[in-house]
mmCIF file of C-alpha atoms in Angstrom:
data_model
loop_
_atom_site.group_PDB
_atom_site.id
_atom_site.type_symbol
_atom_site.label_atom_id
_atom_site.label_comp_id
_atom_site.label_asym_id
_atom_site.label_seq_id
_atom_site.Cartn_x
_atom_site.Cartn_y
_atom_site.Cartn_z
ATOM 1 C CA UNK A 1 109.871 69.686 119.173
ATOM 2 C CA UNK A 2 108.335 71.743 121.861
ATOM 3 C CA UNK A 3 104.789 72.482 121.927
ATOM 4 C CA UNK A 4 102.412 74.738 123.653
ATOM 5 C CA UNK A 5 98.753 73.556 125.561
ATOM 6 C CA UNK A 6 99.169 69.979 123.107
ATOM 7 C CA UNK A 7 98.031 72.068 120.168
ATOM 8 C CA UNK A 8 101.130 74.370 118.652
ATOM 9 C CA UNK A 9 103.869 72.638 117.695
ATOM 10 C CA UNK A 10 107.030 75.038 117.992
ATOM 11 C CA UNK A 11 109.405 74.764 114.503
ATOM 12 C CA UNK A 12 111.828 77.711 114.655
ATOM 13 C CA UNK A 13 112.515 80.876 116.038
ATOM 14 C CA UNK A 14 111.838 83.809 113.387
ATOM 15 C CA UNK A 15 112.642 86.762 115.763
ATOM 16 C CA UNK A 16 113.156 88.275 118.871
ATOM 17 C CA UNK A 17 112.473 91.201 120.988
ATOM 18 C CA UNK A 18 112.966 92.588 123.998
ATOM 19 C CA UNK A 19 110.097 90.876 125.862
ATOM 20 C CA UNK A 20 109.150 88.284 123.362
ATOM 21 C CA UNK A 21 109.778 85.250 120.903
ATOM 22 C CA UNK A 22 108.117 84.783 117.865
ATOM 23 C CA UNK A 23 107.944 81.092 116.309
ATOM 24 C CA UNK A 24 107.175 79.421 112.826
ATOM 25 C CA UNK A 25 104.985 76.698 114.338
ATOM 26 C CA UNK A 26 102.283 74.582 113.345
ATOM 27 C CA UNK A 27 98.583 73.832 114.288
ATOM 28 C CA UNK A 28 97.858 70.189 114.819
ATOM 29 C CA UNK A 29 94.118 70.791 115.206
ATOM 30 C CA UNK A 30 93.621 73.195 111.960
ATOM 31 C CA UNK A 31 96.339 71.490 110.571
ATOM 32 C CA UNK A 32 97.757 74.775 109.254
ATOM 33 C CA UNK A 33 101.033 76.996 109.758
ATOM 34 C CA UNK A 34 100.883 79.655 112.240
ATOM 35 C CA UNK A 35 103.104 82.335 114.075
ATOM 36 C CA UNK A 36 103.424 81.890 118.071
ATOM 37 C CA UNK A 37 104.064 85.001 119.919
ATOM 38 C CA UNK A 38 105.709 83.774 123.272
ATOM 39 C CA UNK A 39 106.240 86.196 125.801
ATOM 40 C CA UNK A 40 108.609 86.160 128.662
ATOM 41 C CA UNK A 41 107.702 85.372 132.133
ATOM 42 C CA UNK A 42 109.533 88.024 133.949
ATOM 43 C CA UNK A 43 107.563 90.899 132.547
ATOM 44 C CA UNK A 44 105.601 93.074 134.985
ATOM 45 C CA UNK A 45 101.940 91.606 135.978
ATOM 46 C CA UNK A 46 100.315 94.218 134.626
ATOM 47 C CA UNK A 47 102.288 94.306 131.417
ATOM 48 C CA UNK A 48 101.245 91.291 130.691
ATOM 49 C CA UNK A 49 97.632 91.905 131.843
ATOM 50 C CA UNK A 50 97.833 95.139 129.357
ATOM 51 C CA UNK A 51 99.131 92.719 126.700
ATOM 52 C CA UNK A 52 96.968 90.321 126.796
ATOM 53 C CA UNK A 53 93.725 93.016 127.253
ATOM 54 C CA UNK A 54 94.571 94.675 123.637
ATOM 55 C CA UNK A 55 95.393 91.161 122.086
ATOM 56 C CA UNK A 56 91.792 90.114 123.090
ATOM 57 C CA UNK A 57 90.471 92.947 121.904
ATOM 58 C CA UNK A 58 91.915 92.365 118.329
ATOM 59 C CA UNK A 59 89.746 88.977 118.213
ATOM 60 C CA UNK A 60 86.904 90.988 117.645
ATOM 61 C CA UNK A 61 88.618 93.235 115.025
ATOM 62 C CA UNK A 62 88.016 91.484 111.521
ATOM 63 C CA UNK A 63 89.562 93.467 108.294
ATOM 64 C CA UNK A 64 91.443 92.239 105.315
ATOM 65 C CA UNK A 65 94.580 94.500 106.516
ATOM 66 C CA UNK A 66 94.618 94.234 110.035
ATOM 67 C CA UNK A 67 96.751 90.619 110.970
ATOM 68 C CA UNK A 68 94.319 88.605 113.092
ATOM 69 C CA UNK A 69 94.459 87.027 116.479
ATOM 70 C CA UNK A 70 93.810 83.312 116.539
ATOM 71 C CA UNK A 71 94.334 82.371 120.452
ATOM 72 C CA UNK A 72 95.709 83.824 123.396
ATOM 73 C CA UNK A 73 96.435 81.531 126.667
ATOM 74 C CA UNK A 74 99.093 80.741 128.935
ATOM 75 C CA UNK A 75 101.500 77.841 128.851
ATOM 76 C CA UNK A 76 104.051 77.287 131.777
ATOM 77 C CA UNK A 77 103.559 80.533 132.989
ATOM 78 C CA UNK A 78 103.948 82.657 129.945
ATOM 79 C CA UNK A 79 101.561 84.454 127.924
ATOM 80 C CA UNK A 80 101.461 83.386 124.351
ATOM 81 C CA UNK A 81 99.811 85.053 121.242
ATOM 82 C CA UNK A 82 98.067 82.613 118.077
ATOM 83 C CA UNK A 83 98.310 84.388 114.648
ATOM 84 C CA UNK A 84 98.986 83.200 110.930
ATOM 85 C CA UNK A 85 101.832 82.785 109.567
ATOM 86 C CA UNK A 86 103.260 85.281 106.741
ATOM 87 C CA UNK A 87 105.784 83.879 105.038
ATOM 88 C CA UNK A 88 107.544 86.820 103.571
ATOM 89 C CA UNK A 89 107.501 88.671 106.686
ATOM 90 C CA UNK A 90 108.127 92.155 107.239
ATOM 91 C CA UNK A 91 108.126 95.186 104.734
ATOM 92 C CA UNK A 92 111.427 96.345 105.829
ATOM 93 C CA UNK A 93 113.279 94.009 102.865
ATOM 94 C CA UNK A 94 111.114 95.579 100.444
ATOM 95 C CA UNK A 95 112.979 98.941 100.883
ATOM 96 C CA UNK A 96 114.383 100.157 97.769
ATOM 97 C CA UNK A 97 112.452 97.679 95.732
ATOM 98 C CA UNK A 98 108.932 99.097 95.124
ATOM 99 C CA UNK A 99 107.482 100.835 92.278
ATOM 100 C CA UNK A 100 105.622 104.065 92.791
ATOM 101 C CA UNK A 101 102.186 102.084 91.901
ATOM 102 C CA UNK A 102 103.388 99.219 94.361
ATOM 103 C CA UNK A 103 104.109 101.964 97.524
ATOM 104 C CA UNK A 104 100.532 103.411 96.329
ATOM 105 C CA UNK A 105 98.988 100.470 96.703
ATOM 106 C CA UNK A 106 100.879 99.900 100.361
ATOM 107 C CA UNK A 107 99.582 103.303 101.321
ATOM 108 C CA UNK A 108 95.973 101.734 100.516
ATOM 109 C CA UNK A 109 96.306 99.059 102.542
ATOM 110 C CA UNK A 110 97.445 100.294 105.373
ATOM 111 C CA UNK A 111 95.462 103.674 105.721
ATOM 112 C CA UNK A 112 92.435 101.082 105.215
ATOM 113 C CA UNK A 113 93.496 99.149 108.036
ATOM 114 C CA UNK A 114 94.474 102.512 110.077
ATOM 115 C CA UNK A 115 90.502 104.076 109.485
ATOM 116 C CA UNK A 116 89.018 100.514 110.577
ATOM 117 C CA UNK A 117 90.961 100.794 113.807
ATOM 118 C CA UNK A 118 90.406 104.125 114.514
ATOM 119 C CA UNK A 119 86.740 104.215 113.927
ATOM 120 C CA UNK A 120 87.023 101.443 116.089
ATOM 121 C CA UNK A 121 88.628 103.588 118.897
ATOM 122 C CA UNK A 122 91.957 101.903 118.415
ATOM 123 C CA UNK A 123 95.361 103.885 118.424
ATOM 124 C CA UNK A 124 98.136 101.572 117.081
ATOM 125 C CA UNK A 125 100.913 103.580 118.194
ATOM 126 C CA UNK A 126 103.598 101.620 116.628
ATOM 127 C CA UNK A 127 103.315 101.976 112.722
ATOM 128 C CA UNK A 128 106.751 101.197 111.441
ATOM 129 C CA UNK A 129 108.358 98.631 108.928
ATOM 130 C CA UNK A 130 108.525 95.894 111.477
ATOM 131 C CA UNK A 131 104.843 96.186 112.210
ATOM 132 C CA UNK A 132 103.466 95.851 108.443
ATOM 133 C CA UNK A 133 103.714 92.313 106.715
ATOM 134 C CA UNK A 134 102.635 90.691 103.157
ATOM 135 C CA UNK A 135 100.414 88.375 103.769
ATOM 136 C CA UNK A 136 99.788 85.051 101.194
ATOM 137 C CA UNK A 137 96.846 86.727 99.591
ATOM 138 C CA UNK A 138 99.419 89.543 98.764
ATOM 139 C CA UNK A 139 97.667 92.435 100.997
ATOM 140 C CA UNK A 140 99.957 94.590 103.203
ATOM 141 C CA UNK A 141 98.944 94.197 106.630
ATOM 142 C CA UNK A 142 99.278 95.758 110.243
ATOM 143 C CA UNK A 143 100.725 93.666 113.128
ATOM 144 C CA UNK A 144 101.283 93.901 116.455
ATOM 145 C CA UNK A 145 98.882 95.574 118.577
ATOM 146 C CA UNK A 146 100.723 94.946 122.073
ATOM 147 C CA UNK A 147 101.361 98.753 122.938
ATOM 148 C CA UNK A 148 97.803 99.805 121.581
ATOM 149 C CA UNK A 149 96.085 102.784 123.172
ATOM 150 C CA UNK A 150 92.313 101.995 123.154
ATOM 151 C CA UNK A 151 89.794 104.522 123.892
ATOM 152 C CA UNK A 152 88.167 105.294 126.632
ATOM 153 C CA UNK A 153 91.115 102.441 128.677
ATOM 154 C CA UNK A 154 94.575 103.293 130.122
ATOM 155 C CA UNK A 155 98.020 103.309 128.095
ATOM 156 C CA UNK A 156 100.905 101.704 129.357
ATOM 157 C CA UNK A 157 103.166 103.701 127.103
ATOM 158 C CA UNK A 158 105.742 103.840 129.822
ATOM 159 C CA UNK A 159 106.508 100.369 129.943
ATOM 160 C CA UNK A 160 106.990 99.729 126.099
ATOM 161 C CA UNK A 161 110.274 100.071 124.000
ATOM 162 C CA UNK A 162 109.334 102.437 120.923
ATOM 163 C CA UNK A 163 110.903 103.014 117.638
ATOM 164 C CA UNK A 164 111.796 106.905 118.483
ATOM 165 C CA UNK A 165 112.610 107.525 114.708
ATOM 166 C CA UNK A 166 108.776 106.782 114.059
ATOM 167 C CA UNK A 167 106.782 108.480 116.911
ATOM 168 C CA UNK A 168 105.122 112.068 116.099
ATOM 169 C CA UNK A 169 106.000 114.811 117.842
ATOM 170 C CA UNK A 170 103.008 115.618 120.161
ATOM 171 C CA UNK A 171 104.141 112.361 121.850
ATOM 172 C CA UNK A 172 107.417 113.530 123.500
ATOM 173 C CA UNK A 173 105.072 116.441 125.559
ATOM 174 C CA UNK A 174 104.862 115.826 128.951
ATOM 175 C CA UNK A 175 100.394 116.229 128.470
ATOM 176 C CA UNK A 176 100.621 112.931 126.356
ATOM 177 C CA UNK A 177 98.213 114.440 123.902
ATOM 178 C CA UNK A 178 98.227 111.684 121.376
ATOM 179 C CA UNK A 179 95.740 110.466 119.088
ATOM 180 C CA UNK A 180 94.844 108.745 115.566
ATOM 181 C CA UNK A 181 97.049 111.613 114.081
ATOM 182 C CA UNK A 182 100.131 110.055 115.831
ATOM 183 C CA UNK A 183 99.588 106.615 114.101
ATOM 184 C CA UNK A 184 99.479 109.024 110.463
ATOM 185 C CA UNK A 185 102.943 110.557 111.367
ATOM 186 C CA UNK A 186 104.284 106.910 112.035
ATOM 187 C CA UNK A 187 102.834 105.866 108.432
ATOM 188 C CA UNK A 188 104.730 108.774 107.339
ATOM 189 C CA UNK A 189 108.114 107.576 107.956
ATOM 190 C CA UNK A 190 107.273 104.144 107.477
ATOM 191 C CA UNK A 191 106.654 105.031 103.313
ATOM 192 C CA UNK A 192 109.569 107.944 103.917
ATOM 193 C CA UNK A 193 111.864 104.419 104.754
ATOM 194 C CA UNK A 194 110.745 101.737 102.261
ATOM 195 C CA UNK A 195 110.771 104.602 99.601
ATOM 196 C CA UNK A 196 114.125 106.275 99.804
ATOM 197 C CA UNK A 197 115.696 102.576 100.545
ATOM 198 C CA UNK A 198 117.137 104.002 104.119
ATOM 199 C CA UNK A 199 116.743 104.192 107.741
ATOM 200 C CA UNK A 200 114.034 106.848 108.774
ATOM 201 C CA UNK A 201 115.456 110.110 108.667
ATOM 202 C CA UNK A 202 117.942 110.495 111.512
ATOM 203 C CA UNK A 203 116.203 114.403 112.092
ATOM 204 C CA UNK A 204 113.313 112.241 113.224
ATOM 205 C CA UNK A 205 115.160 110.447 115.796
ATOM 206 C CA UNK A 206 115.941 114.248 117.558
ATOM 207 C CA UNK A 207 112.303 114.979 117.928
ATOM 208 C CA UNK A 208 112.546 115.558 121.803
ATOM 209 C CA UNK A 209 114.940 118.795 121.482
ATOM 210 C CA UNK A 210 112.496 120.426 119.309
ATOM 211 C CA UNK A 211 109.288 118.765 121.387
ATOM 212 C CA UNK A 212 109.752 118.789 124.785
ATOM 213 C CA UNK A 213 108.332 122.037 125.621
ATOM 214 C CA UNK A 214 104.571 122.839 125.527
ATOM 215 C CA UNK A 215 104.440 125.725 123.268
ATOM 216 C CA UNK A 216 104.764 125.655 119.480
ATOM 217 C CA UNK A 217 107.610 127.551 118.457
ATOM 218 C CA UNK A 218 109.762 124.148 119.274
ATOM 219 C CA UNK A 219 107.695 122.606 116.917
ATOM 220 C CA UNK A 220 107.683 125.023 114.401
ATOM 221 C CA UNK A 221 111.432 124.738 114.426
ATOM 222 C CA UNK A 222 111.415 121.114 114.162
ATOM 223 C CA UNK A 223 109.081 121.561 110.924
ATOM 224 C CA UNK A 224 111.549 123.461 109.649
ATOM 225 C CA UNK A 225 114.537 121.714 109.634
ATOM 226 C CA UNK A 226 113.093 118.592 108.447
ATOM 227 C CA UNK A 227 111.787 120.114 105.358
ATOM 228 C CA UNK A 228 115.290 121.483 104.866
ATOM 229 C CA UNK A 229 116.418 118.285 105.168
ATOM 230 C CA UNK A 230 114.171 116.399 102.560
ATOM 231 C CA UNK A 231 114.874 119.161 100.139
ATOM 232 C CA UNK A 232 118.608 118.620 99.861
ATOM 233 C CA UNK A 233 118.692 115.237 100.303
ATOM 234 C CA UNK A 234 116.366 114.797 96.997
ATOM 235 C CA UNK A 235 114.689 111.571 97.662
ATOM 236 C CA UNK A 236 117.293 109.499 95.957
ATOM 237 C CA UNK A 237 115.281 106.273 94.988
ATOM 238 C CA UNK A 238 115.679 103.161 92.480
ATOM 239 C CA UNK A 239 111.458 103.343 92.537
ATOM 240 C CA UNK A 240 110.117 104.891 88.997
ATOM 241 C CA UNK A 241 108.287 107.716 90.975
ATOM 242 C CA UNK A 242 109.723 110.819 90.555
ATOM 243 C CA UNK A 243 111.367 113.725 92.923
ATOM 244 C CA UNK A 244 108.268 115.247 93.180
ATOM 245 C CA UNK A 245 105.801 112.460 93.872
ATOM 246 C CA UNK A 246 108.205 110.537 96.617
ATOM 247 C CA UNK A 247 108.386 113.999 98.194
ATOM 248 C CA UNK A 248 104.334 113.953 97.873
ATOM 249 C CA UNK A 249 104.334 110.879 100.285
ATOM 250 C CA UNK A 250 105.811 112.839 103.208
ATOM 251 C CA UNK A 251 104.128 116.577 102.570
ATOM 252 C CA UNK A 252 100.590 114.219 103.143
ATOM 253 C CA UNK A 253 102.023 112.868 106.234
ATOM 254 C CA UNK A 254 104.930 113.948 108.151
ATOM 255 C CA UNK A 255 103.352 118.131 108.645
ATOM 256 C CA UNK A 256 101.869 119.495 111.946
ATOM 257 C CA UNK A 257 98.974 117.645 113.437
ATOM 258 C CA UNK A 258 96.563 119.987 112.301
ATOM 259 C CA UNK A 259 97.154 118.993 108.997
ATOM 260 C CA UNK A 260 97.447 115.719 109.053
ATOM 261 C CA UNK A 261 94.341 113.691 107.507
ATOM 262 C CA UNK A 262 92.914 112.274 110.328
ATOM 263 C CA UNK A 263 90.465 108.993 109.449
ATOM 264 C CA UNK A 264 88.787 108.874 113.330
ATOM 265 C CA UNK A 265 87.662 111.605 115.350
#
């Protein structure tokens, strides 16, 4: 078994991304399970000096619903990541499966963990199914922080793959006028997914022909057409909620930034 700075004993590989591997290991000192976030060596220098910034900035950030950061070093070169281990993984199986009270009481969690960060001056910006786990004390929480926008410090948007069919609209403008309302339109159809038991809507994944211009009417037209679409495709569900409440989840979320709550200002 391989194993990282004589401390993290590498197990198995339980994913992959483009720029990263993420291991079931174990911690010989703590003597507990953990996950190891390995990241390749042939990203960018200041990729990885982005990465590793918002990752040590998480250290600091303590909540029951926000995934904590153990360690962060470098072994052979490559930038690893030290967080616990969640079992059950991602939300993304879950789709399908939850009651209306259980997809409530993910909404809690994670808009709890979405007003910590934000108060703290944290953007996310990269709420989807992937990014929210179930922890062993059975809380929902956020993961994942690497493309983080913190306040007041450059984004590096431009060198991170994103989930189109989960990014708000104000993101595809060329001004890059995002904010903590872009993290509530990712939430959006994040619940929109795991309620309906589908892929986000594929009208989401079109967002740049209705957003790429400055002015609203492109927007407006975009608004449109997605309510269209949620009306006729009914919010087919096996969840107990009803038409009207699943549709509830999305008129709170996925509507013009004006009107979406907003937790941090």
């Amino acid at each position: 078994m391989f194993t990282i700075n004589n401390r993290y004993r590498l197990v198995s590989v339980v994913g992959e991304g483009s720029y990263a591997q993420i291991w079931y290991a174990y911690d010989t000192v703590n003597e507990q399970n953990v996950t190891v976030k390995v990241y390749k060596n042939t990203l960018p220098t200041e990729l990885t000096g982005f990465i590793r910034r918002n990752n040590s900035i998480l250290r600091d950030v303590c909540h029951p619903h926000i995934l904590p950061i153990h360690d962060i070093g470098f072994h052979e070169e490559c930038l690893y990541v030290i967080m616990p281990f969640c079992s059950f993984g991602s939300i993304k199986k879950l789709r399908g499966k939850l009651t209306e009270l259980t997809i409530w009481n993910l909404i809690r969690d994670i808009t709890s963990g979405l007003e910590f960060i934000h108060r703290c001056g944290i953007l996310h910006m990269d709420i989807k199914p992937d990014n929210i786990l179930l922890d062993s004390n059975g809380h929902y929480v956020i993961c994942d922080f690497d493309q983080c926008a913190i306040k007041g410090k450059t984004a590096y948007e431009k060198f991170m793959p994103t989930a189109m069919a989960y990014m708000a609209p104000e993101r595809y403008l060329s001004s890059g006028n995002f904010d903590t309302y872009s993290d509530i339109w990712s939430l959006g159809a994040t619940i929109y997914e795991i309620t309906i038991a589908s892929e986000a809507p594929k009208i989401l994944t079109v967002l740049p022909r209705y957003c790429s211009a400055t002015n609203n009417s492109s927007f407006n037209s975009f608004l449109l057409e997605l309510f269209f679409f949620l009306r006729t495709t009914g919010f087919s569900s096996t969840t107990e909620s009803t038409t009207s409440g699943r549709t509830g989840f999305l008129v709170v979320f996925l509507v013009s930034k004006s009107r979406r709550p907003c937790f941090f200002q």
